[in-house]
Amino acid sequence: MKRLKEINNLYQYADYVEFYEELTKSKIYNYVDSKLEDIITDNSKGLGIRLLENDTIFYVATNKKYDFNDLKSFFYVKKEKDPLIFKDIKTYEDKVEVKFSDISNNEKKNFFKMIDKIIRDYSSLIKQVSIRLSEITKEIKILNSNQDNVKYKKYLTRLVISVVAEKKGKMVEHSMTFANKGGLELLSNEDFPSKVLDIAKVVIEKLSSKKIKGKKMPVVLNNGFGAVIFHEACGHGLEAEALKNNLTVFKDDLGKIIASDKVTLIDDPTLNNYYGSNLIDDEGSITKKVILIEKGVLKSFLVDKFNGFKLSLEPTSSSRRENYLYKPTSRMSNTYLLAGKDKIEDMIKSINYGIYAKEMGGGSVDPSTGNFNFYISLPYLIKNGEIKDLLEPMTLVGNSKEILKNVEMVSDDLKLSSGICGAASGNIPVTIGQPTIKISEILVGGSDE
């Protein structure tokens, strides 16, 4: 096999050689202003070559024919090593219940029409409905000098619905994302029409949102995407890439208490058909569940092979990349807070004045300090133990270590939501999740500021 011969040749110079071949096919449907605007198809193919020598990584990405002899110029000495005798390539493929081809373009168009009608029929104040469906098939082949030789065919589906409403010059927007690892199963979900109607209800409710001043107060974070705050403020700091670069506040905390005993944080790429799921990671290792924090104690980091070698840590099959253009590194997959036993109604009743964050937006964090700020897209006022008015969008400002220790209550309603995570190895599909939780105190930036 030609590739194996090339690996053997390079292995005489480098400590580790890896070839990552990829073929990606994508099809995107854009439905705007009650019509199918376009269908965009794209195919891309390329090769990423990674060489390791002592503590140095050499990486080359190409979509053209490449002279591998050029790579030998990186090294000074040819080593006398026995040639590799390669094992068989193992083959993996995601299970798909509804293939992309099982539903015709006309059926998809009618599905978009149904969504558009449900939303527009709710209120004449709704001015625009945009729908975007992405279907992605990715075939990868990984060959390396560690004998982790695999082929993996995976499928990703993502549907984004965005709605704009206007009243007396005030314009608001609300969106919802549905995504899974696999085919078009989400289109046949029985609850889908009611979820679509919820988008319309929320965007109209936003037209009457109110403003308040910010201050430190208790906050209840809703289940599902509320976990973005743990993904950003905590999760990235538990990736070995941050640890290697001394860019995490958790660098000296392995085995120590870093959170409330209510907090158990899991990263599990083996979950069936979630957006961040994978059968193998991008170094060819079979994926596995990792307990990051257990009852407040830091148990593990997410570790890829290279950073594991650098840091003397056991790899956790957590290596990921967007595509062949990026060298892989440690990244999250399906990251979630384990369910507790507290009740949501008890959380709300315990608060005289605070915020119920029904939906979170994005945010930013400095992993070296743990300081963060996050956007609450749907904040509700809690007053005298009851949820009251919807407020204008607000911010949460705090520190990673503080918020982990301020988790006071954790409910039993665990929910997982999909997202896209951007970091050193590109934008990758992830899942984040949590039950509804109560933070005893955090600085809330006011909606009138």
Short mmCIF file of C-alpha atoms in Angstrom, two decimals:
data_model
loop_
_atom_site.label_atom_id
_atom_site.label_comp_id
_atom_site.label_asym_id
_atom_site.label_seq_id
_atom_site.Cartn_x
_atom_site.Cartn_y
_atom_site.Cartn_z
CA MET A 1 0.00 0.00 0.00
CA LYS A 2 1.47 3.31 -1.11
CA ARG A 3 0.58 5.27 2.05
CA LEU A 4 2.12 2.66 4.32
CA LYS A 5 5.35 2.78 2.35
CA GLU A 6 5.43 6.57 2.72
CA ILE A 7 4.88 6.26 6.47
CA ASN A 8 7.72 3.75 6.74
CA ASN A 9 10.07 6.07 4.84
CA LEU A 10 9.25 9.03 7.11
CA TYR A 11 9.42 6.84 10.22
CA GLN A 12 13.15 6.48 9.60
CA TYR A 13 13.45 10.19 10.44
CA ALA A 14 10.65 10.98 12.93
CA ASP A 15 9.55 9.45 16.23
CA TYR A 16 5.92 9.41 15.10
CA VAL A 17 4.23 9.66 11.70
CA GLU A 18 0.53 10.16 11.04
CA PHE A 19 -1.47 10.48 7.83
CA TYR A 20 -5.03 11.79 8.07
CA GLU A 21 -7.02 11.56 4.83
CA GLU A 22 -10.47 13.09 4.58
CA LEU A 23 -13.34 13.35 2.11
CA THR A 24 -16.23 15.62 3.13
CA LYS A 25 -19.52 15.95 1.27
CA SER A 26 -21.95 18.64 2.35
CA LYS A 27 -25.38 19.77 1.23
CA ILE A 28 -26.98 22.92 2.64
CA TYR A 29 -30.59 24.02 2.14
CA ASN A 30 -31.50 27.69 2.74
CA TYR A 31 -35.20 28.49 3.07
CA VAL A 32 -35.86 32.24 3.44
CA ASP A 33 -38.96 34.43 3.01
CA SER A 34 -41.22 31.41 2.49
CA LYS A 35 -39.24 29.95 -0.38
CA LEU A 36 -36.32 27.61 -0.96
CA GLU A 37 -33.60 30.13 -1.80
CA ASP A 38 -30.82 27.72 -2.74
CA ILE A 39 -29.24 24.30 -2.27
CA ILE A 40 -25.46 24.42 -1.95
CA THR A 41 -23.39 21.26 -2.43
CA ASP A 42 -19.68 20.96 -1.82
CA ASN A 43 -17.05 18.22 -1.83
CA SER A 44 -13.61 18.65 -0.30
CA LYS A 45 -10.70 16.25 -0.07
CA GLY A 46 -7.34 16.57 1.58
CA LEU A 47 -4.48 15.09 3.56
CA GLY A 48 -2.92 16.14 6.85
CA ILE A 49 0.56 14.83 7.71
CA ARG A 50 1.84 15.09 11.28
CA LEU A 51 5.39 14.26 12.32
CA LEU A 52 6.66 14.29 15.90
CA GLU A 53 10.32 14.53 16.83
CA ASN A 54 11.12 14.92 20.53
CA ASP A 55 8.96 17.90 21.61
CA THR A 56 8.42 19.31 18.13
CA ILE A 57 5.41 18.87 15.84
CA PHE A 58 5.69 19.28 12.08
CA TYR A 59 2.36 19.55 10.28
CA VAL A 60 1.55 19.81 6.59
CA ALA A 61 -1.93 19.97 5.04
CA THR A 62 -2.55 19.65 1.32
CA ASN A 63 -5.28 18.91 -1.21
CA LYS A 64 -2.79 18.35 -4.01
CA LYS A 65 -0.15 15.79 -4.91
CA TYR A 66 2.71 16.11 -2.45
CA ASP A 67 6.40 15.16 -2.58
CA PHE A 68 6.93 13.47 0.78
CA ASN A 69 10.70 13.63 0.38
CA ASP A 70 10.39 17.34 1.19
CA LEU A 71 9.40 16.41 4.75
CA LYS A 72 12.75 14.75 5.35
CA SER A 73 14.40 18.17 5.24
CA PHE A 74 12.90 18.87 8.69
CA PHE A 75 15.23 16.31 10.23
CA TYR A 76 19.00 16.16 10.58
CA VAL A 77 19.62 12.46 11.09
CA LYS A 78 18.17 9.33 9.57
CA LYS A 79 17.54 6.71 12.24
CA GLU A 80 18.18 3.03 11.85
CA LYS A 81 14.82 1.51 12.74
CA ASP A 82 13.14 -1.69 11.69
CA PRO A 83 10.36 -1.06 9.17
CA LEU A 84 6.82 -1.15 10.49
CA ILE A 85 4.69 -4.19 9.74
CA PHE A 86 1.21 -2.72 9.51
CA LYS A 87 -1.89 -4.24 11.04
CA ASP A 88 -5.20 -4.40 9.20
CA ILE A 89 -7.21 -1.20 8.93
CA LYS A 90 -10.29 -1.28 11.19
CA THR A 91 -13.50 0.12 9.74
CA TYR A 92 -16.18 2.10 11.61
CA GLU A 93 -19.42 3.75 10.49
CA ASP A 94 -22.12 5.69 12.33
CA LYS A 95 -25.55 4.08 12.47
CA VAL A 96 -28.18 5.98 10.49
CA GLU A 97 -31.92 5.39 10.71
CA VAL A 98 -33.01 7.95 8.10
CA LYS A 99 -30.46 8.49 5.31
CA PHE A 100 -30.10 11.88 3.65
CA SER A 101 -31.32 10.31 0.40
CA ASP A 102 -34.41 8.78 2.06
CA ILE A 103 -36.18 12.16 2.00
CA SER A 104 -36.46 13.89 -1.37
CA ASN A 105 -35.74 17.57 -1.95
CA ASN A 106 -39.44 18.16 -2.50
CA GLU A 107 -40.30 16.49 0.82
CA LYS A 108 -37.69 18.64 2.56
CA LYS A 109 -39.17 21.73 0.92
CA ASN A 110 -42.61 20.78 2.26
CA PHE A 111 -41.06 20.28 5.70
CA PHE A 112 -39.65 23.82 5.55
CA LYS A 113 -43.07 25.12 4.48
CA MET A 114 -44.62 23.46 7.52
CA ILE A 115 -42.13 25.16 9.85
CA ASP A 116 -42.64 28.51 8.14
CA LYS A 117 -46.44 28.25 8.39
CA ILE A 118 -46.50 27.25 12.08
CA ILE A 119 -44.36 30.26 12.98
CA ARG A 120 -46.03 32.84 10.75
CA ASP A 121 -49.54 31.74 11.73
CA TYR A 122 -48.77 32.48 15.37
CA SER A 123 -48.51 36.25 14.92
CA SER A 124 -48.59 38.92 12.22
CA LEU A 125 -45.73 40.61 14.10
CA ILE A 126 -43.35 37.94 12.78
CA LYS A 127 -41.53 39.47 9.82
CA GLN A 128 -38.97 36.86 8.77
CA VAL A 129 -38.39 33.13 9.11
CA SER A 130 -35.06 31.62 8.01
CA ILE A 131 -34.35 27.89 7.92
CA ARG A 132 -31.00 26.26 7.24
CA LEU A 133 -30.51 22.50 6.99
CA SER A 134 -26.99 21.03 6.75
CA GLU A 135 -26.25 17.43 5.77
CA ILE A 136 -22.62 16.35 6.11
CA THR A 137 -20.95 13.04 5.30
CA LYS A 138 -17.31 12.69 6.29
CA GLU A 139 -15.02 9.77 5.44
CA ILE A 140 -11.67 9.73 7.18
CA LYS A 141 -8.72 7.36 7.13
CA ILE A 142 -6.01 7.50 9.78
CA LEU A 143 -2.71 5.66 9.38
CA ASN A 144 0.10 6.11 11.88
CA SER A 145 3.26 4.57 13.21
CA ASN A 146 1.44 3.56 16.43
CA GLN A 147 -0.67 1.16 14.37
CA ASP A 148 -3.96 2.96 15.09
CA ASN A 149 -5.07 2.40 11.51
CA VAL A 150 -8.76 3.12 10.96
CA LYS A 151 -11.41 4.17 8.48
CA TYR A 152 -14.42 6.03 9.82
CA LYS A 153 -17.55 7.21 7.99
CA LYS A 154 -19.69 9.64 9.95
CA TYR A 155 -22.81 11.71 9.36
CA LEU A 156 -23.93 15.03 10.83
CA THR A 157 -27.28 16.81 10.57
CA ARG A 158 -27.98 20.37 11.74
CA LEU A 159 -31.15 22.45 11.43
CA VAL A 160 -31.19 26.13 12.46
CA ILE A 161 -34.43 28.13 12.59
CA SER A 162 -34.22 31.91 13.04
CA VAL A 163 -37.22 34.21 13.50
CA VAL A 164 -37.46 38.02 13.48
CA ALA A 165 -40.41 39.98 14.89
CA GLU A 166 -41.12 43.72 15.01
CA LYS A 167 -43.51 45.97 16.93
CA LYS A 168 -43.51 49.77 17.00
CA GLY A 169 -39.93 49.96 15.76
CA LYS A 170 -38.59 47.38 18.21
CA MET A 171 -37.06 44.42 16.39
CA VAL A 172 -36.12 41.16 18.10
CA GLU A 173 -34.72 37.82 16.95
CA HIS A 174 -34.82 34.31 18.32
CA SER A 175 -33.34 31.09 17.00
CA MET A 176 -33.23 27.42 17.84
CA THR A 177 -30.84 24.69 16.70
CA PHE A 178 -31.53 20.99 16.30
CA ALA A 179 -28.59 18.70 15.55
CA ASN A 180 -27.52 15.10 15.82
CA LYS A 181 -24.87 12.62 14.80
CA GLY A 182 -26.54 10.58 12.10
CA GLY A 183 -29.13 11.22 9.42
CA LEU A 184 -32.47 12.99 9.23
CA GLU A 185 -34.01 11.33 12.28
CA LEU A 186 -34.73 14.71 13.85
CA LEU A 187 -37.17 15.59 11.03
CA SER A 188 -39.51 12.80 12.12
CA ASN A 189 -39.55 13.77 15.81
CA GLU A 190 -43.17 13.84 17.03
CA ASP A 191 -42.49 16.82 19.31
CA PHE A 192 -41.01 18.90 16.52
CA PRO A 193 -44.12 21.03 15.69
CA SER A 194 -44.52 22.06 19.34
CA LYS A 195 -40.83 23.01 19.54
CA VAL A 196 -41.22 25.13 16.40
CA LEU A 197 -44.23 26.87 17.95
CA ASP A 198 -42.12 27.65 21.03
CA ILE A 199 -39.74 29.67 18.84
CA ALA A 200 -42.64 31.85 17.69
CA LYS A 201 -43.95 32.29 21.24
CA VAL A 202 -40.56 33.37 22.57
CA VAL A 203 -39.83 35.89 19.83
CA ILE A 204 -43.21 37.59 20.41
CA GLU A 205 -42.66 37.58 24.17
CA LYS A 206 -39.31 39.32 23.59
CA LEU A 207 -41.17 42.32 22.18
CA SER A 208 -42.46 43.06 25.70
CA SER A 209 -39.23 42.42 27.62
CA LYS A 210 -38.25 44.80 30.42
CA LYS A 211 -35.03 46.26 31.80
CA ILE A 212 -33.50 46.12 35.27
CA LYS A 213 -30.24 47.18 36.88
CA GLY A 214 -27.56 44.61 37.44
CA LYS A 215 -25.88 43.51 40.67
CA LYS A 216 -24.70 40.36 42.43
CA MET A 217 -27.61 37.98 42.92
CA PRO A 218 -28.59 34.30 42.81
CA VAL A 219 -29.19 32.84 39.35
CA VAL A 220 -31.02 29.72 38.22
CA LEU A 221 -29.56 28.34 34.97
CA ASN A 222 -32.01 26.31 32.90
CA ASN A 223 -31.14 22.81 31.75
CA GLY A 224 -29.57 22.06 28.36
CA PHE A 225 -27.65 24.94 26.77
CA GLY A 226 -27.29 26.64 30.15
CA ALA A 227 -24.23 24.39 30.40
CA VAL A 228 -22.37 26.65 27.96
CA ILE A 229 -21.03 28.42 31.01
CA PHE A 230 -19.38 25.18 32.23
CA HIS A 231 -18.19 24.30 28.73
CA GLU A 232 -16.41 27.63 28.35
CA ALA A 233 -15.46 28.62 31.89
CA CYS A 234 -14.44 25.14 33.02
CA GLY A 235 -14.21 22.69 30.11
CA HIS A 236 -11.56 24.47 28.04
CA GLY A 237 -9.41 24.78 31.14
CA LEU A 238 -9.53 20.99 31.50
CA GLU A 239 -8.15 20.32 28.02
CA ALA A 240 -4.52 19.18 27.99
CA GLU A 241 -3.68 21.78 25.32
CA ALA A 242 -4.39 24.53 27.88
CA LEU A 243 -2.48 22.61 30.55
CA LYS A 244 0.57 22.20 28.30
CA ASN A 245 0.61 25.92 27.51
CA ASN A 246 0.16 26.89 31.18
CA LEU A 247 -3.13 28.57 30.27
CA THR A 248 -5.47 27.11 32.85
CA VAL A 249 -6.34 28.02 36.42
CA PHE A 250 -6.70 24.29 37.12
CA LYS A 251 -3.06 23.43 36.33
CA ASP A 252 -2.18 22.42 39.92
CA ASP A 253 -5.56 21.07 40.97
CA LEU A 254 -5.64 17.41 39.91
CA GLY A 255 -7.03 15.44 42.85
CA LYS A 256 -8.13 18.59 44.68
CA ILE A 257 -11.58 19.98 45.48
CA ILE A 258 -12.36 22.64 42.87
CA ALA A 259 -16.17 22.69 42.99
CA SER A 260 -19.22 22.16 45.12
CA ASP A 261 -19.87 18.50 45.97
CA LYS A 262 -23.01 18.88 43.83
CA VAL A 263 -20.80 19.02 40.72
CA THR A 264 -19.91 15.90 38.73
CA LEU A 265 -18.80 16.78 35.20
CA ILE A 266 -18.59 14.14 32.45
CA ASP A 267 -17.22 14.12 28.90
CA ASP A 268 -18.63 11.18 26.96
CA PRO A 269 -18.17 10.87 23.16
CA THR A 270 -19.71 7.37 23.25
CA LEU A 271 -23.29 8.63 23.76
CA ASN A 272 -25.49 7.41 20.93
CA ASN A 273 -26.14 9.90 18.10
CA TYR A 274 -25.42 13.13 19.97
CA TYR A 275 -23.79 15.94 18.00
CA GLY A 276 -20.42 15.59 19.73
CA SER A 277 -20.37 11.78 19.59
CA ASN A 278 -17.62 9.81 17.85
CA LEU A 279 -16.74 6.13 17.66
CA ILE A 280 -13.05 6.99 17.35
CA ASP A 281 -11.11 10.19 17.97
CA ASP A 282 -8.97 11.98 15.39
CA GLU A 283 -5.84 10.04 16.35
CA GLY A 284 -7.55 6.71 15.66
CA SER A 285 -8.25 5.72 19.28
CA ILE A 286 -11.56 4.19 20.36
CA THR A 287 -13.41 6.82 22.40
CA LYS A 288 -14.42 6.44 26.03
CA LYS A 289 -16.26 8.21 28.82
CA VAL A 290 -14.14 10.50 31.01
CA ILE A 291 -15.08 11.73 34.50
CA LEU A 292 -13.56 15.21 34.76
CA ILE A 293 -14.95 16.31 38.13
CA GLU A 294 -16.50 13.91 40.65
CA LYS A 295 -18.44 15.38 43.58
CA GLY A 296 -16.30 18.51 43.39
CA VAL A 297 -12.91 16.78 43.01
CA LEU A 298 -10.88 17.23 39.81
CA LYS A 299 -10.31 13.69 38.54
CA SER A 300 -8.96 14.08 35.01
CA PHE A 301 -8.06 16.33 32.11
CA LEU A 302 -8.98 15.65 28.48
CA VAL A 303 -5.76 14.33 26.96
CA ASP A 304 -4.64 13.65 23.40
CA LYS A 305 -1.58 11.51 22.67
CA PHE A 306 0.93 14.28 22.03
CA ASN A 307 0.01 16.31 25.11
CA GLY A 308 -0.18 13.09 27.11
CA PHE A 309 3.44 12.41 26.17
CA LYS A 310 4.47 15.98 27.00
CA LEU A 311 2.67 16.02 30.35
CA SER A 312 3.14 12.36 31.36
CA LEU A 313 -0.63 11.88 31.42
CA GLU A 314 -2.62 8.92 30.15
CA PRO A 315 -4.45 9.79 26.89
CA THR A 316 -8.26 9.82 27.15
CA SER A 317 -9.12 9.45 23.43
CA SER A 318 -10.01 13.16 23.31
CA SER A 319 -8.18 14.27 20.16
CA ARG A 320 -10.33 16.22 17.68
CA ARG A 321 -10.03 18.54 14.69
CA GLU A 322 -12.36 20.34 12.29
CA ASN A 323 -10.76 18.83 9.19
CA TYR A 324 -7.44 17.93 7.59
CA LEU A 325 -6.29 21.58 7.62
CA TYR A 326 -5.84 21.44 11.40
CA LYS A 327 -3.54 19.32 13.51
CA PRO A 328 -5.56 17.55 16.23
CA THR A 329 -5.49 18.33 19.92
CA SER A 330 -7.48 17.67 23.10
CA ARG A 331 -11.10 18.87 22.83
CA MET A 332 -14.48 18.29 24.46
CA SER A 333 -17.20 16.11 22.91
CA ASN A 334 -20.46 15.59 24.84
CA THR A 335 -19.81 17.42 28.11
CA TYR A 336 -22.47 17.52 30.80
CA LEU A 337 -23.17 18.01 34.48
CA LEU A 338 -24.63 14.93 36.15
CA ALA A 339 -28.21 15.18 37.46
CA GLY A 340 -28.89 15.79 41.15
CA LYS A 341 -31.93 15.43 43.41
CA ASP A 342 -33.02 19.03 44.00
CA LYS A 343 -36.33 20.33 42.64
CA ILE A 344 -36.68 23.36 40.37
CA GLU A 345 -39.64 24.73 42.33
CA ASP A 346 -37.50 24.69 45.49
CA MET A 347 -34.76 26.64 43.70
CA ILE A 348 -37.21 29.34 42.59
CA LYS A 349 -38.93 29.55 45.99
CA SER A 350 -35.56 30.01 47.73
CA ILE A 351 -34.86 33.27 45.85
CA ASN A 352 -36.33 36.64 46.87
CA TYR A 353 -34.69 38.53 44.01
CA GLY A 354 -32.68 36.94 41.24
CA ILE A 355 -32.60 35.74 37.65
CA TYR A 356 -33.89 32.66 35.88
CA ALA A 357 -31.69 32.19 32.79
CA LYS A 358 -33.98 30.19 30.52
CA GLU A 359 -31.60 30.36 27.56
CA MET A 360 -27.92 31.26 27.29
CA GLY A 361 -26.03 32.72 24.36
CA GLY A 362 -22.29 32.82 23.78
CA GLY A 363 -19.53 34.30 25.86
CA SER A 364 -15.81 34.49 26.40
CA VAL A 365 -13.32 33.29 29.00
CA ASP A 366 -9.64 33.77 29.71
CA PRO A 367 -8.61 30.21 30.71
CA SER A 368 -5.39 31.46 32.29
CA THR A 369 -7.33 33.51 34.88
CA GLY A 370 -10.76 31.90 34.72
CA ASN A 371 -12.47 35.27 34.27
CA PHE A 372 -15.52 35.10 32.01
CA ASN A 373 -18.61 36.90 30.76
CA PHE A 374 -21.64 35.24 29.22
CA TYR A 375 -24.78 36.40 27.48
CA ILE A 376 -28.22 35.47 28.85
CA SER A 377 -30.51 35.58 25.83
CA LEU A 378 -33.70 34.83 27.81
CA PRO A 379 -33.47 36.15 31.40
CA TYR A 380 -36.56 36.20 33.62
CA LEU A 381 -36.86 38.08 36.89
CA ILE A 382 -37.37 35.98 40.01
CA LYS A 383 -39.16 37.94 42.74
CA ASN A 384 -40.48 36.65 46.06
CA GLY A 385 -40.00 33.04 44.98
CA GLU A 386 -41.82 33.35 41.65
CA ILE A 387 -40.76 33.71 38.01
CA LYS A 388 -42.00 37.08 36.74
CA ASP A 389 -41.25 39.23 33.68
CA LEU A 390 -39.01 38.45 30.72
CA LEU A 391 -36.09 40.88 30.73
CA GLU A 392 -33.84 42.32 28.08
CA PRO A 393 -30.68 40.23 27.45
CA MET A 394 -28.16 40.40 30.28
CA THR A 395 -24.65 39.19 31.08
CA LEU A 396 -23.08 36.98 33.71
CA VAL A 397 -19.63 38.06 34.88
CA GLY A 398 -17.50 35.88 37.11
CA ASN A 399 -14.62 33.47 37.61
CA SER A 400 -14.42 29.76 36.80
CA LYS A 401 -13.33 28.66 40.27
CA GLU A 402 -15.90 30.83 42.01
CA ILE A 403 -18.88 29.62 39.99
CA LEU A 404 -17.93 25.96 40.46
CA LYS A 405 -18.00 26.40 44.23
CA ASN A 406 -21.21 28.45 44.12
CA VAL A 407 -23.32 25.64 42.63
CA GLU A 408 -25.85 25.34 45.45
CA MET A 409 -28.59 23.14 43.98
CA VAL A 410 -28.74 20.65 41.08
CA SER A 411 -32.05 19.29 39.78
CA ASP A 412 -32.95 15.95 38.20
CA ASP A 413 -33.91 17.25 34.72
CA LEU A 414 -30.69 16.66 32.75
CA LYS A 415 -30.93 17.81 29.12
CA LEU A 416 -28.28 17.90 26.38
CA SER A 417 -28.08 20.50 23.60
CA SER A 418 -25.92 20.80 20.49
CA GLY A 419 -23.41 23.49 19.60
CA ILE A 420 -20.29 24.40 17.63
CA CYS A 421 -17.06 24.91 19.56
CA GLY A 422 -14.15 26.91 18.17
CA ALA A 423 -10.57 26.49 19.43
CA ALA A 424 -7.05 25.68 18.26
CA SER A 425 -8.03 22.72 16.07
CA GLY A 426 -10.96 24.50 14.41
CA ASN A 427 -14.74 24.47 14.77
CA ILE A 428 -16.11 21.12 15.87
CA PRO A 429 -19.58 19.77 16.73
CA VAL A 430 -20.17 19.36 20.46
CA THR A 431 -22.95 18.66 22.91
CA ILE A 432 -23.28 20.47 26.21
CA GLY A 433 -25.74 19.65 28.95
CA GLN A 434 -26.84 20.05 32.51
CA PRO A 435 -29.87 19.83 34.76
CA THR A 436 -31.35 23.09 36.02
CA ILE A 437 -28.97 24.47 38.66
CA LYS A 438 -28.90 27.28 41.19
CA ILE A 439 -25.83 29.51 41.53
CA SER A 440 -25.85 31.08 44.99
CA GLU A 441 -24.36 34.36 43.79
CA ILE A 442 -22.88 35.84 40.62
CA LEU A 443 -22.56 39.33 39.13
CA VAL A 444 -25.37 40.00 36.65
CA GLY A 445 -24.87 42.84 34.17
CA GLY A 446 -28.10 44.84 33.92
CA SER A 447 -30.20 45.05 30.78
CA ASP A 448 -30.31 48.84 31.12
CA GLU A 449 -26.52 49.19 31.08
#
